[in-house]
Coordinates of C-alpha atoms in Angstrom, one line a residue:
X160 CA -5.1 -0.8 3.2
X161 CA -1.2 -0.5 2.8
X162 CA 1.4 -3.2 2.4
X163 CA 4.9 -3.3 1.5
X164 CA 7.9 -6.0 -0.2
X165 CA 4.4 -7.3 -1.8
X166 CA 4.9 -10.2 -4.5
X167 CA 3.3 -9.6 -7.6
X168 CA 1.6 -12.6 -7.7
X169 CA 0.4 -12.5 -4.0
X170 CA -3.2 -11.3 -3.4
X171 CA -3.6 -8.2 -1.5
X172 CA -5.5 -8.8 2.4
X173 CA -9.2 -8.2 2.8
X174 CA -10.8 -6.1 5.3
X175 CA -13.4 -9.2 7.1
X176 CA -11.5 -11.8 5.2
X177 CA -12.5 -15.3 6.1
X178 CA -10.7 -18.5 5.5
X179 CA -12.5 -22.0 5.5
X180 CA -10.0 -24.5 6.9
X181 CA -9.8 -28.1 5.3
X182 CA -12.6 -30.5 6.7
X183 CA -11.5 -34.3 7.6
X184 CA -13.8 -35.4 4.7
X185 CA -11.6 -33.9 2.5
X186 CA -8.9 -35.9 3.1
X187 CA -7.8 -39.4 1.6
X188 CA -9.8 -42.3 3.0
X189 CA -8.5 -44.0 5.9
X190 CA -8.4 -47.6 6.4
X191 CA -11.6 -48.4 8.7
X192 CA -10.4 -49.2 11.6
X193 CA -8.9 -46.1 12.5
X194 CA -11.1 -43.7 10.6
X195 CA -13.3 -43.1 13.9
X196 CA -10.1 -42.4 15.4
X197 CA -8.9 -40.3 12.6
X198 CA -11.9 -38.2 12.5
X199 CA -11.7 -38.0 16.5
X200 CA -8.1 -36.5 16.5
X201 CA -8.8 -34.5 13.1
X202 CA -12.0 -32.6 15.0
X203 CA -9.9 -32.1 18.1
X204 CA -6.8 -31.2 16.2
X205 CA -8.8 -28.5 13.7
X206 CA -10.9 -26.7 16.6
X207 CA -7.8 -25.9 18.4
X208 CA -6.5 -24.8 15.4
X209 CA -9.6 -22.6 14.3
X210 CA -9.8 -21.1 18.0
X211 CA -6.0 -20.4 17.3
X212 CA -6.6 -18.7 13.8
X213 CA -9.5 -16.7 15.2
X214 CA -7.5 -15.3 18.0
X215 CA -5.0 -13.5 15.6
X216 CA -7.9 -12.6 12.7
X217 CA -10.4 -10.9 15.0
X218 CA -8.6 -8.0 15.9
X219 CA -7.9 -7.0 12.0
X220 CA -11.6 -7.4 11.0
X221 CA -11.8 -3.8 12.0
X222 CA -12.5 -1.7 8.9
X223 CA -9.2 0.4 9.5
X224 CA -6.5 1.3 7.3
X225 CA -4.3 -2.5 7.5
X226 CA -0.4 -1.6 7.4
X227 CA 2.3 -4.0 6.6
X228 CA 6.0 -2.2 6.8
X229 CA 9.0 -2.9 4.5
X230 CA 10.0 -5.6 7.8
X231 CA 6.6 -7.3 7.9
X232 CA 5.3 -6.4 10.9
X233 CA 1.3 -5.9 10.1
X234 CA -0.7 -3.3 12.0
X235 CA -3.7 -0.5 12.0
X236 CA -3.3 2.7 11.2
X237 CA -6.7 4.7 12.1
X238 CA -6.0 8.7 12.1
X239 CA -7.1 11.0 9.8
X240 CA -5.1 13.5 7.7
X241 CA -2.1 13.3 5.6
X242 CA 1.0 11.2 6.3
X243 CA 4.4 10.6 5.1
X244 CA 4.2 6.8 4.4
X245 CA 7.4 6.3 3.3
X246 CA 10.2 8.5 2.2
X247 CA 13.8 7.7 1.1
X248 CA 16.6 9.8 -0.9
X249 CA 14.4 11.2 -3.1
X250 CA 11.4 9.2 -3.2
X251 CA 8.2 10.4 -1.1
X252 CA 4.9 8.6 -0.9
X253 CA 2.6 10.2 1.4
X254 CA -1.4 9.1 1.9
X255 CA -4.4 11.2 2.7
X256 CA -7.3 9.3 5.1
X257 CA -10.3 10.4 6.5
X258 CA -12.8 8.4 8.5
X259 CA -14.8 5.4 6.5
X260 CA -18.2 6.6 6.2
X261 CA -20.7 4.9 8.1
X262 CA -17.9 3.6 10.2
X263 CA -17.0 6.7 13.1
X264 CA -13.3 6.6 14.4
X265 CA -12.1 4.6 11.5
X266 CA -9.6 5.8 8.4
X267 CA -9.5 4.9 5.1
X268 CA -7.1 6.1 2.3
X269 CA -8.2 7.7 -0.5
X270 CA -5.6 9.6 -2.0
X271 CA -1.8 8.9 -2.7
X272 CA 0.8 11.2 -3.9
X273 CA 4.0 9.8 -4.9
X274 CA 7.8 12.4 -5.9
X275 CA 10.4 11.4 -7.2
X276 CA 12.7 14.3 -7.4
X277 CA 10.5 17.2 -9.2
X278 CA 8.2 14.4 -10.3
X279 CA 4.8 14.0 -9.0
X280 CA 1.9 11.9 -9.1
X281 CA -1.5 12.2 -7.7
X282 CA -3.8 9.6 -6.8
X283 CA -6.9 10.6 -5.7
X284 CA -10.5 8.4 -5.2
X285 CA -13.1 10.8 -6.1
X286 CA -16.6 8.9 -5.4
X287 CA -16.4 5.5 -6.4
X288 CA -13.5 6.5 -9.3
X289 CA -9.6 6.9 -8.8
X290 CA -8.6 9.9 -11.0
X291 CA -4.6 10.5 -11.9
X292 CA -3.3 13.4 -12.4
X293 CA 0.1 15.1 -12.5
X294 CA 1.2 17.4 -9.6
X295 CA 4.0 18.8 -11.3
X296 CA 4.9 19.8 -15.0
X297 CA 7.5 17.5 -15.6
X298 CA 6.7 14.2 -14.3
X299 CA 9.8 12.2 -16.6
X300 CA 11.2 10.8 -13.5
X301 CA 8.5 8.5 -12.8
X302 CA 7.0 5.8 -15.0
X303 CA 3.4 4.5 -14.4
X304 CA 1.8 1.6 -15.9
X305 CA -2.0 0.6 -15.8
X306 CA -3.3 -2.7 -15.2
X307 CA -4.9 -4.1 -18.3
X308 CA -7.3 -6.4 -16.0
X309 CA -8.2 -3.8 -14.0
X310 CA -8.7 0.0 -15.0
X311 CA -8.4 1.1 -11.2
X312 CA -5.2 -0.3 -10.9
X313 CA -1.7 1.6 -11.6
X314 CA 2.2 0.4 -10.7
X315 CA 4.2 3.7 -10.2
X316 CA 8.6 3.1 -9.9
X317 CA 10.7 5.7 -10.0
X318 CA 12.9 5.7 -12.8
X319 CA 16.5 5.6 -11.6
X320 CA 15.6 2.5 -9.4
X321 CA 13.1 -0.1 -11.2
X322 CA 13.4 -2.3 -8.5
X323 CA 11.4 -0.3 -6.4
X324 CA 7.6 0.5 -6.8
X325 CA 4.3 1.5 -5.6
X326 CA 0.6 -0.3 -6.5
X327 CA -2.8 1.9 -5.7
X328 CA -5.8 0.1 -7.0
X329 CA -9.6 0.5 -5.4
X330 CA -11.2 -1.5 -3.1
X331 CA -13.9 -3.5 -4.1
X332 CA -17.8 -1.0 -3.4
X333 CA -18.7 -4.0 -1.4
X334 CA -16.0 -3.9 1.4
X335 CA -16.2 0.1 1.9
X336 CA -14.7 2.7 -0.6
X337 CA -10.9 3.8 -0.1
X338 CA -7.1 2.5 -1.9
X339 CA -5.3 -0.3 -1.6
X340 CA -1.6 0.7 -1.4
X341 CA 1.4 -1.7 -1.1
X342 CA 4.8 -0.4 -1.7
X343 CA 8.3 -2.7 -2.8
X344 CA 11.3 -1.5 -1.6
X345 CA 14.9 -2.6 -3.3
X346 CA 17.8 -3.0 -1.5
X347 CA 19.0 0.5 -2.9
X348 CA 15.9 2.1 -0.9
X349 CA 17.0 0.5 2.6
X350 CA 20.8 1.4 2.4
X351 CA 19.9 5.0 1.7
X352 CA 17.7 5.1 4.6
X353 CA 14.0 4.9 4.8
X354 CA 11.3 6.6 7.2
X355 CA 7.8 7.0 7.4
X356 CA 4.0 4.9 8.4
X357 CA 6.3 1.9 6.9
X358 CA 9.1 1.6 9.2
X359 CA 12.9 1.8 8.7
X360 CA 13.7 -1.2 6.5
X361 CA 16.3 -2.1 8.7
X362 CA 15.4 -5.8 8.8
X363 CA 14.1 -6.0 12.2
X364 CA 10.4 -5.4 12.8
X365 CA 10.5 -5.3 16.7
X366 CA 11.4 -1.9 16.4
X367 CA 8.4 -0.3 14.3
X368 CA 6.6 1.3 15.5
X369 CA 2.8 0.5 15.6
X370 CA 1.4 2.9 18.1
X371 CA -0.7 5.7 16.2
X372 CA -0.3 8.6 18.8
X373 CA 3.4 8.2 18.4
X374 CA 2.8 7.7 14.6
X375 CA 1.1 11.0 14.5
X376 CA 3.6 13.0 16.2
X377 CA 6.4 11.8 13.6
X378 CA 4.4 12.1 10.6
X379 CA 1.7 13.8 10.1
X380 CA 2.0 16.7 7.7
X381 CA 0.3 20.1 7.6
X382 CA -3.1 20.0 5.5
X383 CA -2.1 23.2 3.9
X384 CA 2.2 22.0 3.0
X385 CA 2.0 18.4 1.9
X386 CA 2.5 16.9 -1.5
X387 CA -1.7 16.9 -2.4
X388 CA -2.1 20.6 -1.8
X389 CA 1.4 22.5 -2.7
X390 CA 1.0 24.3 -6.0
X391 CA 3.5 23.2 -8.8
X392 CA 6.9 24.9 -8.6
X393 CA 5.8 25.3 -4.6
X394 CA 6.5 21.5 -3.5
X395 CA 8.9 20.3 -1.0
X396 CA 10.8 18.5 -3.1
X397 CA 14.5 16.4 -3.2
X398 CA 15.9 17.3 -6.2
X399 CA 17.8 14.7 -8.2
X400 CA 21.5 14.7 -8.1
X401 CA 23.8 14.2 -11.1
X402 CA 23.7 10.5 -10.9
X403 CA 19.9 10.3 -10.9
X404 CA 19.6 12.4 -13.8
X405 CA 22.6 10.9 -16.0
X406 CA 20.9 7.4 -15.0
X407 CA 19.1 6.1 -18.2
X408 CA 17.2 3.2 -17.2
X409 CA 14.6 1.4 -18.8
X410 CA 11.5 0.4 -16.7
X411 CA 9.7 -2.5 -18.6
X412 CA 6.2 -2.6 -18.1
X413 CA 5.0 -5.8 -15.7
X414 CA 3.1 -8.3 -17.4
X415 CA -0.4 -7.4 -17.4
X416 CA 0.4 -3.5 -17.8
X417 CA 0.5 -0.9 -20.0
X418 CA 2.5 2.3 -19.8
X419 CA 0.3 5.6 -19.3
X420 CA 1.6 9.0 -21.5
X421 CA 1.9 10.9 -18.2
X422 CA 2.3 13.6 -20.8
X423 CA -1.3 13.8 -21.3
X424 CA -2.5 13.8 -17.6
X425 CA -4.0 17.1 -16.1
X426 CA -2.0 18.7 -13.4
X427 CA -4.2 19.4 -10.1
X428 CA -3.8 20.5 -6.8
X429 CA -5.6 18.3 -4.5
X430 CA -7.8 19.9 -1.5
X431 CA -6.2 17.3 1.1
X432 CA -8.5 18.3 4.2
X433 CA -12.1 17.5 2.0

């Protein structure tokens, strides 16, 4: 599942989620009277409503990679492979998915790699555990934080830009096994220019595009040149320019966090195609 501009105190859509609507019995009494009235209207009033809400949940109880990009316009994302989900300057986040076991024709994400410059990260849900590892030397342009509530959960922002981030936490085992992803983009990331699964960020979301064939064509990337499976010193990376690098800005770690000695990561190559 993959979001974007999400608010750090917002809770992350469910695959299947369900929401119970407010009954009339939980409302304030009524004087008695009108209650028969009340409850009349309220039953009326809710159906139409529920019949309403069902028509726009149905279609995203699909167990299929969920998409939100940086404009807000929701939709699924099913094809396997790897993707460019969102690139800027010289920020890349790309996803690997493969189909949802048990579930044919379906994708789920499970791994994430994330540049900044020379800087990469790797993501990568082996089994039922997500394993980070470097996939370069020298990952000092990036700083990555770990959720103290939840082990499986990381915030990743590139360092010259602290507005900007990237969360990857697991899925509950109950609800299938593959990432949650949901990427923040600052104002500095638009006006740069931004492509990818994610859109444009050019404040309109009539114009992203939603349609996977066509999603395909634009970004799929090789399985044997992407940033999961180039060796380190063999990545297409954008290099920093002298701003980026004379930039000394401190990221503060979010409350809840802790910051993670990337230092002391293994660096991996990641088979992309398993």
């Amino acid at each position: 599942m993959v979001s974007t501009n999400q608010n750090p105190n917002d809770v992350m859509p469910r695959r299947a989620s369900c929401y119970a609507m407010t009954s009339a019995s939980s409302m304030p009494h009524a004087p008695r009277a009108g209650l028969s009235r009340l409850r009349s209207s309220l039953q009326t009033t809710s159906l139409a409503l529920l019949l309403a809400l069902l028509a726009t949940v149905v279609p995203n109880f699909a167990f299929a990679a969920h998409l939100k990009t940086i404009d807000g316009k929701w939709f699924d994302f099913v094809p396997s492979g790897v993707f460019s989900l969102l690139k800027s300057g010289r920020l890349q986040v790309q996803v690997a998915q493969k189909p949802q076991v048990g579930a044919p024709g379906v994708g789920s994400i499970y791994g994430v790699a994330i540049a900044h410059g020379e800087s990469l990260m790797h993501f990568v849900l082996q089994g039922n555990k997500l394993v980070v590892t470097r996939g370069s030397s020298n990952a000092s342009s990036l700083v990555v934080f770990r959720s103290t509530v939840n082990p499986s959960s990381y915030r990743v922002f590139p360092k010259t830009d602290p507005a900007s981030y990237i969360d990857i936490s697991t899925n509950s085992p109950q609800s299938g096994n593959y990432l949650n992803v949901a990427a923040v983009a600052s104002l500095f990331i638009r006006t740069q220019g931004v492509d990818g699964l994610l859109g444009n960020g050019n404040g309109n979301p009539l114009d992203d595009v939603a349609d996977n064939a066509q999603l395909v064509k634009l970004f799929q990337l090789p399985d044997n040149n992407n940033l999961f499976t180039c060796t380190p010193g063999n990545c297409q990376f954008v290099p920093l320019n002298a701003a980026d690098k004379s930039a000394n800005l401190s990221v503060k770690a979010p409350q809840g966090y802790s910051k993670v000695d990337i230092a002391k990561l293994p660096v991996s190559t990641i088979a992309s195609n398993r």
